[in-house]
Short mmCIF file of N, CA and C in Angstrom, two decimals:
data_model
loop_
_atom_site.label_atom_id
_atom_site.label_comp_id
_atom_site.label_asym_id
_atom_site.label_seq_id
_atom_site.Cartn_x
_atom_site.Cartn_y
_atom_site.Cartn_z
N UNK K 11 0.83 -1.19 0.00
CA UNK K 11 0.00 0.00 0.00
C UNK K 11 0.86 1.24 0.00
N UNK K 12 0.71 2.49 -0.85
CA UNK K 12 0.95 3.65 -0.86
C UNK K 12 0.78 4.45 0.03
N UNK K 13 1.18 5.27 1.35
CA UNK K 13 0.67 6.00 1.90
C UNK K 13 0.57 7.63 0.94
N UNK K 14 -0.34 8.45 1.33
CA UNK K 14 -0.29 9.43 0.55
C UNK K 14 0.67 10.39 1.20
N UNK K 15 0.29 11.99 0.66
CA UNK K 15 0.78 12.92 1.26
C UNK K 15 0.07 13.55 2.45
N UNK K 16 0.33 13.50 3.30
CA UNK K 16 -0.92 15.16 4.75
C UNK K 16 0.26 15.86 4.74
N UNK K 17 -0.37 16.58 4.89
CA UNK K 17 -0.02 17.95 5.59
C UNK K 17 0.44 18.00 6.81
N UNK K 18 1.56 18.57 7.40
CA UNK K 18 1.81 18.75 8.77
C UNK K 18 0.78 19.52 9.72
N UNK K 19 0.61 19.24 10.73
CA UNK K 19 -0.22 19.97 12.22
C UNK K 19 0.52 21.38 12.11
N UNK K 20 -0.36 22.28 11.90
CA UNK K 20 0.65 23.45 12.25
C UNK K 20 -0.06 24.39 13.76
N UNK K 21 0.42 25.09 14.34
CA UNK K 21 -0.23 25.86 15.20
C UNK K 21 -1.26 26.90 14.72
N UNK K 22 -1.19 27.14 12.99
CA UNK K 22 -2.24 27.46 12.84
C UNK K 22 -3.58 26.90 12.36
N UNK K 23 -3.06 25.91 12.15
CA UNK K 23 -4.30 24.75 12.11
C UNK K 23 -4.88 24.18 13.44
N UNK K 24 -4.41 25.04 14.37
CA UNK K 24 -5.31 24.41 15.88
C UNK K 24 -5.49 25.45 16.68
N UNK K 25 -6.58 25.19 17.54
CA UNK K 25 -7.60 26.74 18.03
C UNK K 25 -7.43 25.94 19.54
N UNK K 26 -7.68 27.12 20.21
CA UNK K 26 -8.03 26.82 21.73
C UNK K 26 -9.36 26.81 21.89
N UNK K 27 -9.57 26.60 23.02
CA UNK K 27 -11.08 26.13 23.29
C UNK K 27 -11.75 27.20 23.43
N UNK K 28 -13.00 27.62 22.37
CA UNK K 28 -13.39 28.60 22.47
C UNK K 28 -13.39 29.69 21.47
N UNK K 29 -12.70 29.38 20.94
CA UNK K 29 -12.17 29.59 19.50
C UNK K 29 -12.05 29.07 18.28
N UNK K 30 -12.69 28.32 18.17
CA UNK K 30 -13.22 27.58 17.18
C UNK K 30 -13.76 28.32 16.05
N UNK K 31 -13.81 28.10 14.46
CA UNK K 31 -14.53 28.52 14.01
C UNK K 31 -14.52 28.10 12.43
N UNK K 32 -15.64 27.68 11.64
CA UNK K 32 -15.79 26.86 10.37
C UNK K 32 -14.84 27.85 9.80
N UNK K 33 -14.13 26.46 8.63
CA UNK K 33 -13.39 27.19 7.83
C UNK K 33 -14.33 27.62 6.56
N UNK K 34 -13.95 28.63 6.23
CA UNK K 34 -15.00 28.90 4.82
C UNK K 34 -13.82 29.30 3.61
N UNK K 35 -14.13 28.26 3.11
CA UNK K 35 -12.95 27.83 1.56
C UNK K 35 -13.47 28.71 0.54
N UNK K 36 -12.23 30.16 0.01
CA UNK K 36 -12.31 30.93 -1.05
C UNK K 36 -13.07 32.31 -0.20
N UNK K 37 -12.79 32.63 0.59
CA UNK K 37 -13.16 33.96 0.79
C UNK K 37 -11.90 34.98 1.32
N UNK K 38 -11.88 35.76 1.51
CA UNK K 38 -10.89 36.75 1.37
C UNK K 38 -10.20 36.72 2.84
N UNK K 39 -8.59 36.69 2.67
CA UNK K 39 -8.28 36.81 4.47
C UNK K 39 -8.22 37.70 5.29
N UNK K 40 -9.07 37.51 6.40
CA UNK K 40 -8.45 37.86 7.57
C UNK K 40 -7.45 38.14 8.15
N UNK K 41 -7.08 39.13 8.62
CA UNK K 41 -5.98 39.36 10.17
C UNK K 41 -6.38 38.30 11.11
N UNK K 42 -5.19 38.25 11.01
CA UNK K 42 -4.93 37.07 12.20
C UNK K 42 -5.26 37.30 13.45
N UNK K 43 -6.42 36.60 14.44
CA UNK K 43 -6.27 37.04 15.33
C UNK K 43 -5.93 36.95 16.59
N UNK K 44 -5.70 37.78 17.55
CA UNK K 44 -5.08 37.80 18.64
C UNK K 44 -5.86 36.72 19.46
N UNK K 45 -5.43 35.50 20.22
CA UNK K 45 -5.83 34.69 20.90
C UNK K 45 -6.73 35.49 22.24
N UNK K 46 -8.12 34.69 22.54
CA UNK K 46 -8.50 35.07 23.63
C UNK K 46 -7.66 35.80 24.97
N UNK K 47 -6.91 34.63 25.45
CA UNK K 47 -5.91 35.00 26.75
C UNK K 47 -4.76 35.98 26.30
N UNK K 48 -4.92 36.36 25.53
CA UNK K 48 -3.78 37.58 25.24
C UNK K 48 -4.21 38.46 25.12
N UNK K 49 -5.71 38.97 24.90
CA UNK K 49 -6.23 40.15 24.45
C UNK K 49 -6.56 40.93 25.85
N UNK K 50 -5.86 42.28 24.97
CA UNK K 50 -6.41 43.18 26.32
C UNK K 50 -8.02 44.13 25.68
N UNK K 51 -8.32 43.84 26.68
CA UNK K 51 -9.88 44.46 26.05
C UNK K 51 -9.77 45.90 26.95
N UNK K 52 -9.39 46.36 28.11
CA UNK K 52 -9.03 47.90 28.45
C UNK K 52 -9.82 47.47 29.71
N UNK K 53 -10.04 49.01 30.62
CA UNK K 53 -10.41 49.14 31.15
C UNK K 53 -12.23 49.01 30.96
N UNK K 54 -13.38 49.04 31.74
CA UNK K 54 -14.61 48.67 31.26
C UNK K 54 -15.46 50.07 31.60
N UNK K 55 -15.65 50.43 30.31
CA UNK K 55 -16.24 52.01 30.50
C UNK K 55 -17.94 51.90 31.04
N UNK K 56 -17.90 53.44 31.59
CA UNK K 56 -19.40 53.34 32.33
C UNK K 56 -20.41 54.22 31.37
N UNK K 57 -21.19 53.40 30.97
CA UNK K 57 -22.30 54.92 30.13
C UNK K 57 -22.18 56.15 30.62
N UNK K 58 -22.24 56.91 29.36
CA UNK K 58 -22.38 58.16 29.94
C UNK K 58 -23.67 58.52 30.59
N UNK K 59 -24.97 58.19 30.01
CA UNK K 59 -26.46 58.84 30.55
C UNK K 59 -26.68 57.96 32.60
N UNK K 60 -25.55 57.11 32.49
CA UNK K 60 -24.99 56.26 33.98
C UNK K 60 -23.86 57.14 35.12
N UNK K 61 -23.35 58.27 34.26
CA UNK K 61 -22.45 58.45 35.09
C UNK K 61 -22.83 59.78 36.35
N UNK K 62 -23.49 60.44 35.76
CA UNK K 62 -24.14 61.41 37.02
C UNK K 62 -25.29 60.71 37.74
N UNK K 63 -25.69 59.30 37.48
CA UNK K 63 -27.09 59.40 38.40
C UNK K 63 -25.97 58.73 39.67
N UNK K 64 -27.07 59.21 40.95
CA UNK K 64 -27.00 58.06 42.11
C UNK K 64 -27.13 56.98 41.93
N UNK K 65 -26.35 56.05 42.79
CA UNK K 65 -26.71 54.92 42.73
C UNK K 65 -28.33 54.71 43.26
N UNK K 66 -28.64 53.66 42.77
CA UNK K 66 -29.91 53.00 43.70
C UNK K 66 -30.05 52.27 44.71
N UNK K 67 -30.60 52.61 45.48
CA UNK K 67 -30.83 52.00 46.97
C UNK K 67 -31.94 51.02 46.65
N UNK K 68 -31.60 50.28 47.23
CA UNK K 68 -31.87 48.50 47.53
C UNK K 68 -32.85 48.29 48.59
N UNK K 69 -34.52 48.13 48.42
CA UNK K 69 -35.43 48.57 48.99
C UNK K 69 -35.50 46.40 50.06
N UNK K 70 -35.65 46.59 51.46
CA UNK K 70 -34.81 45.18 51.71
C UNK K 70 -36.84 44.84 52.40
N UNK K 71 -36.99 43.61 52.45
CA UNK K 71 -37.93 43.45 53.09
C UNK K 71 -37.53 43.30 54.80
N UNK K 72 -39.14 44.13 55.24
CA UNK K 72 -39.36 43.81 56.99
C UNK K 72 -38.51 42.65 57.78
N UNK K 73 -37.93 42.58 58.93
CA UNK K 73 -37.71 41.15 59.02
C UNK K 73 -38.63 40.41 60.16
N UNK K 74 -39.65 39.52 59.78
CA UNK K 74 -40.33 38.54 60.29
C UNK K 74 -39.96 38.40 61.45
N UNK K 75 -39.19 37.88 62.03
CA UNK K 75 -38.98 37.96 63.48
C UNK K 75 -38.80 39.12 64.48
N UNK K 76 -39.17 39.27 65.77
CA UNK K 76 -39.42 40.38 66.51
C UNK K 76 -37.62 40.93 66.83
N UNK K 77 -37.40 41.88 66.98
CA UNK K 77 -36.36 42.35 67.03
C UNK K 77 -35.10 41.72 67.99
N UNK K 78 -36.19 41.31 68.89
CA UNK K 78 -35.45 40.40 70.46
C UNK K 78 -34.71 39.27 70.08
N UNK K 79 -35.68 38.40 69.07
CA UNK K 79 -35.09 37.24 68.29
C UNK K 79 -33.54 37.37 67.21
N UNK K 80 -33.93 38.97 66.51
CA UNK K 80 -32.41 39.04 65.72
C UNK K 80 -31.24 39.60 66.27
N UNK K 81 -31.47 40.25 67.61
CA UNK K 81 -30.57 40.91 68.86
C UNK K 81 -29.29 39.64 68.67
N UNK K 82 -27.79 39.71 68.56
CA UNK K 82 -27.33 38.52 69.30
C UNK K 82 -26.62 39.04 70.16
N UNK K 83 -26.62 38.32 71.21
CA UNK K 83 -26.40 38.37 72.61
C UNK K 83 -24.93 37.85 72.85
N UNK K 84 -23.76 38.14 73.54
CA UNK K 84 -22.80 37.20 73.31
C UNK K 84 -23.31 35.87 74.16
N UNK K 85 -22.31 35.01 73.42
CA UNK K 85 -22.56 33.53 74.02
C UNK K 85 -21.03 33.52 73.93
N UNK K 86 -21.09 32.45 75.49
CA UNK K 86 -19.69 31.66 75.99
C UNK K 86 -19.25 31.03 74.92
N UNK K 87 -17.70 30.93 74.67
CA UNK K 87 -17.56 29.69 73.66
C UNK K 87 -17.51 28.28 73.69
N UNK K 88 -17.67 27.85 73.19
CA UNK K 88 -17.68 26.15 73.63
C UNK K 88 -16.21 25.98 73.68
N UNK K 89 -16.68 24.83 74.78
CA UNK K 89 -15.23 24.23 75.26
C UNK K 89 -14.48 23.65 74.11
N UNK K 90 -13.62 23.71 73.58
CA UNK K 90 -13.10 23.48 72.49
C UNK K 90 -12.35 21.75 72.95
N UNK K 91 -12.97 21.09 72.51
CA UNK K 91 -12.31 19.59 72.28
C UNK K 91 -10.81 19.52 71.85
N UNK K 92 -10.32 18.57 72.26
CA UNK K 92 -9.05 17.97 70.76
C UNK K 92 -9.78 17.56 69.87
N UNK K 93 -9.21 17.35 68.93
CA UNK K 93 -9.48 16.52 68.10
C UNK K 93 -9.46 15.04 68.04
N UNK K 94 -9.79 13.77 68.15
CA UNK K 94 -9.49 12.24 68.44
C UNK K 94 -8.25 12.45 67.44
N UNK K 95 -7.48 11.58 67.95
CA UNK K 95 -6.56 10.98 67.28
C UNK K 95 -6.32 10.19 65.89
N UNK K 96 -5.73 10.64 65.54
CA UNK K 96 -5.71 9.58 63.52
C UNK K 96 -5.90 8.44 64.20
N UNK K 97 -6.19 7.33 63.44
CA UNK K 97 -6.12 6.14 63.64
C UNK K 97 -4.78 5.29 63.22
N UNK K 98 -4.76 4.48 63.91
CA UNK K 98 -3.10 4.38 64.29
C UNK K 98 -2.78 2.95 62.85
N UNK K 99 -2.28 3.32 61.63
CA UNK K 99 -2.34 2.33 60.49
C UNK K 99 -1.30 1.57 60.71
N UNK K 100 -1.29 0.48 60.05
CA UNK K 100 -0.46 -0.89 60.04
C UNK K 100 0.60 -0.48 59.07
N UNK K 101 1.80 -1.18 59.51
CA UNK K 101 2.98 -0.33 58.95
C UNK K 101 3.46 -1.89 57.97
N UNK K 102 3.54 -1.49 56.86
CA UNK K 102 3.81 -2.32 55.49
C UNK K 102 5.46 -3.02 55.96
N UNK K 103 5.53 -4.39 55.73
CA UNK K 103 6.80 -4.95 55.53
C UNK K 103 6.42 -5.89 54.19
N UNK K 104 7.61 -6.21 53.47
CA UNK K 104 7.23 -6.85 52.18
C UNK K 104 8.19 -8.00 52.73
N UNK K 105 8.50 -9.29 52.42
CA UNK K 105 8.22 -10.52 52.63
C UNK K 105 8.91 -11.50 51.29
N UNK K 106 10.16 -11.72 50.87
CA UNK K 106 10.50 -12.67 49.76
C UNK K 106 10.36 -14.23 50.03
N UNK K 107 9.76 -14.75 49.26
CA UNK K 107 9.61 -16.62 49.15
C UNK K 107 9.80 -16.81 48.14
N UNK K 108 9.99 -17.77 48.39
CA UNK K 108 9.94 -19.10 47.16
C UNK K 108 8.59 -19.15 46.90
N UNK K 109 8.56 -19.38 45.79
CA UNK K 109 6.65 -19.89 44.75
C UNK K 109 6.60 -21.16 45.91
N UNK K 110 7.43 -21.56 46.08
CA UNK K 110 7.01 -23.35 47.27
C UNK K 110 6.28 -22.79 48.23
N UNK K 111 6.94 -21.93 48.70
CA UNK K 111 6.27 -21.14 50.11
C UNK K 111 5.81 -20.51 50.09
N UNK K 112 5.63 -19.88 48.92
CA UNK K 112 3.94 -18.95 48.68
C UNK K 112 3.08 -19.97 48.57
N UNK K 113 3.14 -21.14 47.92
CA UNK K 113 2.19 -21.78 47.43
C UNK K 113 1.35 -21.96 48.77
N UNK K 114 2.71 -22.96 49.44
CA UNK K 114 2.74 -23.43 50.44
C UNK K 114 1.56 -22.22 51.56
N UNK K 115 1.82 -21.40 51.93
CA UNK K 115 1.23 -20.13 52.52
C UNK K 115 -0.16 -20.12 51.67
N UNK K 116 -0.55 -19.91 51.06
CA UNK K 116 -1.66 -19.79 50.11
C UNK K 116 -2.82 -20.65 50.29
N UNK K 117 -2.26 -21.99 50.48
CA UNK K 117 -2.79 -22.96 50.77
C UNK K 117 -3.82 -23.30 52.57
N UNK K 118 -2.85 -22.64 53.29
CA UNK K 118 -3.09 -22.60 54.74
C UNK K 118 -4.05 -21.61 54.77
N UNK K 119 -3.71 -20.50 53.70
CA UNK K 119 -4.66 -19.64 53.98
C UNK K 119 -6.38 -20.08 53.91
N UNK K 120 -6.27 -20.36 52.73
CA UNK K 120 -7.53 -20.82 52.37
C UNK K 120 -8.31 -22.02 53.01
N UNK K 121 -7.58 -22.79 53.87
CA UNK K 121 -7.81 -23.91 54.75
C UNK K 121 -8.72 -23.27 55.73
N UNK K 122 -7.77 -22.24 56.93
CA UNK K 122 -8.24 -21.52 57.62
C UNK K 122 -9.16 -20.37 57.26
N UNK K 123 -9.56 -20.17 55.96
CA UNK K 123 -10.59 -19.06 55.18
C UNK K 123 -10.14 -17.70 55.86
N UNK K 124 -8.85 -17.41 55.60
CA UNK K 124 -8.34 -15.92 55.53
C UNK K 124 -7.34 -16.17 54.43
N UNK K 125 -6.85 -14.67 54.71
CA UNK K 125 -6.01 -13.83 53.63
C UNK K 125 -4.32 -14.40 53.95
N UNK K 126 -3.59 -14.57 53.26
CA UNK K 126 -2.07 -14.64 53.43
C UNK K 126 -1.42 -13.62 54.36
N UNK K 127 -1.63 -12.65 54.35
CA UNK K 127 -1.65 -11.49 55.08
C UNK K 127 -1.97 -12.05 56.71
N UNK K 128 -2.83 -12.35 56.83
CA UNK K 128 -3.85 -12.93 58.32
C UNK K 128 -2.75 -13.57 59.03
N UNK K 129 -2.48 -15.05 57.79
CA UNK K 129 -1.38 -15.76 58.56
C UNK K 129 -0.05 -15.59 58.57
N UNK K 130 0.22 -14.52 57.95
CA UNK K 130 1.71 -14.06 58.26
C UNK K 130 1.76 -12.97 59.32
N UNK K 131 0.33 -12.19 59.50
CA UNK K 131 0.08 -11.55 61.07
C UNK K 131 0.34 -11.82 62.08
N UNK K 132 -0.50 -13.15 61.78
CA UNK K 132 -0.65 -14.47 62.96
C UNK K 132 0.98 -14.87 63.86
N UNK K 133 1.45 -15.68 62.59
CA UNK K 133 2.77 -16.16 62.52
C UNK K 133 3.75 -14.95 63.44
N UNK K 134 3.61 -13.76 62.65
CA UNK K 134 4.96 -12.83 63.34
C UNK K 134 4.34 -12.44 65.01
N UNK K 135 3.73 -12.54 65.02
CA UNK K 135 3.01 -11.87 66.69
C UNK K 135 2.96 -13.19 67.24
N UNK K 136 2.77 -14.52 66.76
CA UNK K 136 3.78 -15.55 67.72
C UNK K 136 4.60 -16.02 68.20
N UNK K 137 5.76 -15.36 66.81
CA UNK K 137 7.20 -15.16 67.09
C UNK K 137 7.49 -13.99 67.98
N UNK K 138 6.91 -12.76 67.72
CA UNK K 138 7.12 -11.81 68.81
C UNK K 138 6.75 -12.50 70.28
N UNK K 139 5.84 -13.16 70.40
CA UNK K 139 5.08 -13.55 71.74
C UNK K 139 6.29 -14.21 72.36
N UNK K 140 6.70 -15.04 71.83
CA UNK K 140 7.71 -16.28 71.97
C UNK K 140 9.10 -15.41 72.76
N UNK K 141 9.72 -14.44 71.88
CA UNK K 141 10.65 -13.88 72.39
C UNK K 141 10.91 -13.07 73.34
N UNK K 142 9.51 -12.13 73.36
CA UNK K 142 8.86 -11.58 74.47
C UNK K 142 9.20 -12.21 75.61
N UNK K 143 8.82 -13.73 75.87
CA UNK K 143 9.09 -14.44 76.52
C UNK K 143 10.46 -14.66 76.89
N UNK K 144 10.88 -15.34 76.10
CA UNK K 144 12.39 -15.70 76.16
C UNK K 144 13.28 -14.20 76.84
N UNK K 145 12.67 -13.45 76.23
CA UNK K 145 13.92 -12.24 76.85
C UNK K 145 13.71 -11.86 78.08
N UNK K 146 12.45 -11.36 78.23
CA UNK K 146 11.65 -11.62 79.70
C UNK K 146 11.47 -10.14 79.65
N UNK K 147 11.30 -9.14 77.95
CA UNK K 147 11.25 -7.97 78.20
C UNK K 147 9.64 -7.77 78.06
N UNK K 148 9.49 -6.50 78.70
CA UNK K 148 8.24 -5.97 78.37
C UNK K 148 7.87 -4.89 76.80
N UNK K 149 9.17 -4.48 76.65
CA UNK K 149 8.88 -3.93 75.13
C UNK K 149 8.90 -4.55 73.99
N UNK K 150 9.06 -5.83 74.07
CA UNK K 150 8.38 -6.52 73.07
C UNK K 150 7.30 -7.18 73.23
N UNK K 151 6.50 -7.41 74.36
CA UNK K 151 5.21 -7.87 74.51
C UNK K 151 4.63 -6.90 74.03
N UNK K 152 3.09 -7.78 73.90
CA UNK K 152 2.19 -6.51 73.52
C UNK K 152 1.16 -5.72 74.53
N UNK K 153 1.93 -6.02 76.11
CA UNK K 153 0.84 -5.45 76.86
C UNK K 153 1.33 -3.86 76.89
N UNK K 154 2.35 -3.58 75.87
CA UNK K 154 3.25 -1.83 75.42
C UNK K 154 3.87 -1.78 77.22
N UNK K 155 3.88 -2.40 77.82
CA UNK K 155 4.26 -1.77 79.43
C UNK K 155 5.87 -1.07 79.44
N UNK K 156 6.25 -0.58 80.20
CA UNK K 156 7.58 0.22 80.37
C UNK K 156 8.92 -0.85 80.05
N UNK K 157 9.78 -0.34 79.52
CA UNK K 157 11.11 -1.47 79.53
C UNK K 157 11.56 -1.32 80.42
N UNK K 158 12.06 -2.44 81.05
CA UNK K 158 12.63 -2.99 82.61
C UNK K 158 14.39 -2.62 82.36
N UNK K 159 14.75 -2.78 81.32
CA UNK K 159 15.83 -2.85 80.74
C UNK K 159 16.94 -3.68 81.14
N UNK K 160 16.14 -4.96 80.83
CA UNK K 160 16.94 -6.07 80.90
C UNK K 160 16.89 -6.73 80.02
N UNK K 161 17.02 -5.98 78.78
CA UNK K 161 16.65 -6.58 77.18
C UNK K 161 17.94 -6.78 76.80
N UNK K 162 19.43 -6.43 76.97
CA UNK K 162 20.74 -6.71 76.58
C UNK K 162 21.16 -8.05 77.03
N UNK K 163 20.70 -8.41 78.49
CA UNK K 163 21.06 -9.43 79.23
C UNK K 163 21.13 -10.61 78.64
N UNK K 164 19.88 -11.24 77.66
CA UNK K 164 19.81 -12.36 77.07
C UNK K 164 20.23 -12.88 76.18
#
């Protein structure tokens, strides 16, 4: 197959939005014109038969409620709260296996009807539990209690 000839894209073959306008083939040219966002249109003049009157006053309706009601009175401010706290998110570790031991993992999951995620939760907070133990510290349990600081000892 032959491809033919086009024409290149030129910038004057493309309009901004808003600017659009049919081409009309064989009529006489135009000045080019100045793009919307570039044009200065001036300052915005005021009629003349506008410029000696007063303005007009703005006729407002009665207001419905008795005057006592639109009075405001100061009021105490409210006790200003904190704000609650963010909620405290789970902090991402990523995890390399073997396809055996993904599989392997994958498998348990679905036994027990959770997520891989669940049992690798599971798994590390038993190993934490375990050592917790073994060290005999309190900052790795999860009751958060103070370190005794006898976490080097072991």
């Amino acid at each position: 197959m032959s491809s033919g000839k086009f024409a290149s894209i030129t910038a004057g073959l493309l309009a901004r939005k808003g600017e659009g306008q049919p081409w009309t083939q064989g009529t006489a040219q135009e000045p080019p014109r100045v793009p919307l966002a570039w044009r200065n249109e001036g300052p915005v003049e005021v009629r003349n038969d506008m410029r000696n009157e007063p303005p007009i006053a703005v006729l407002s309706a009665p207001p419905s409620a008795p005057p006592s009601i639109l009075r405001s009175e100061p009021r105490p401010a409210p006790a200003s709260e904190p704000p609650p706290p963010p909620p405290i998110k789970d902090k991402s570790c990523a995890v390399r296996m073997t396809m055996h031991d993904f599989e392997r993992l994958g498998i348990v999951a679905v036994k027990d009807g959770v997520s891989r995620q669940k049992v690798l939760k599971d798994a590390v907070a038993r190993f934490l539990d375990g050592k917790a133990r073994e060290y005999g510290c309190a900052c790795l349990g999860n009751s958060f209690g103070a370190c005794e600081g006898n976490c080097s000892e072991a």
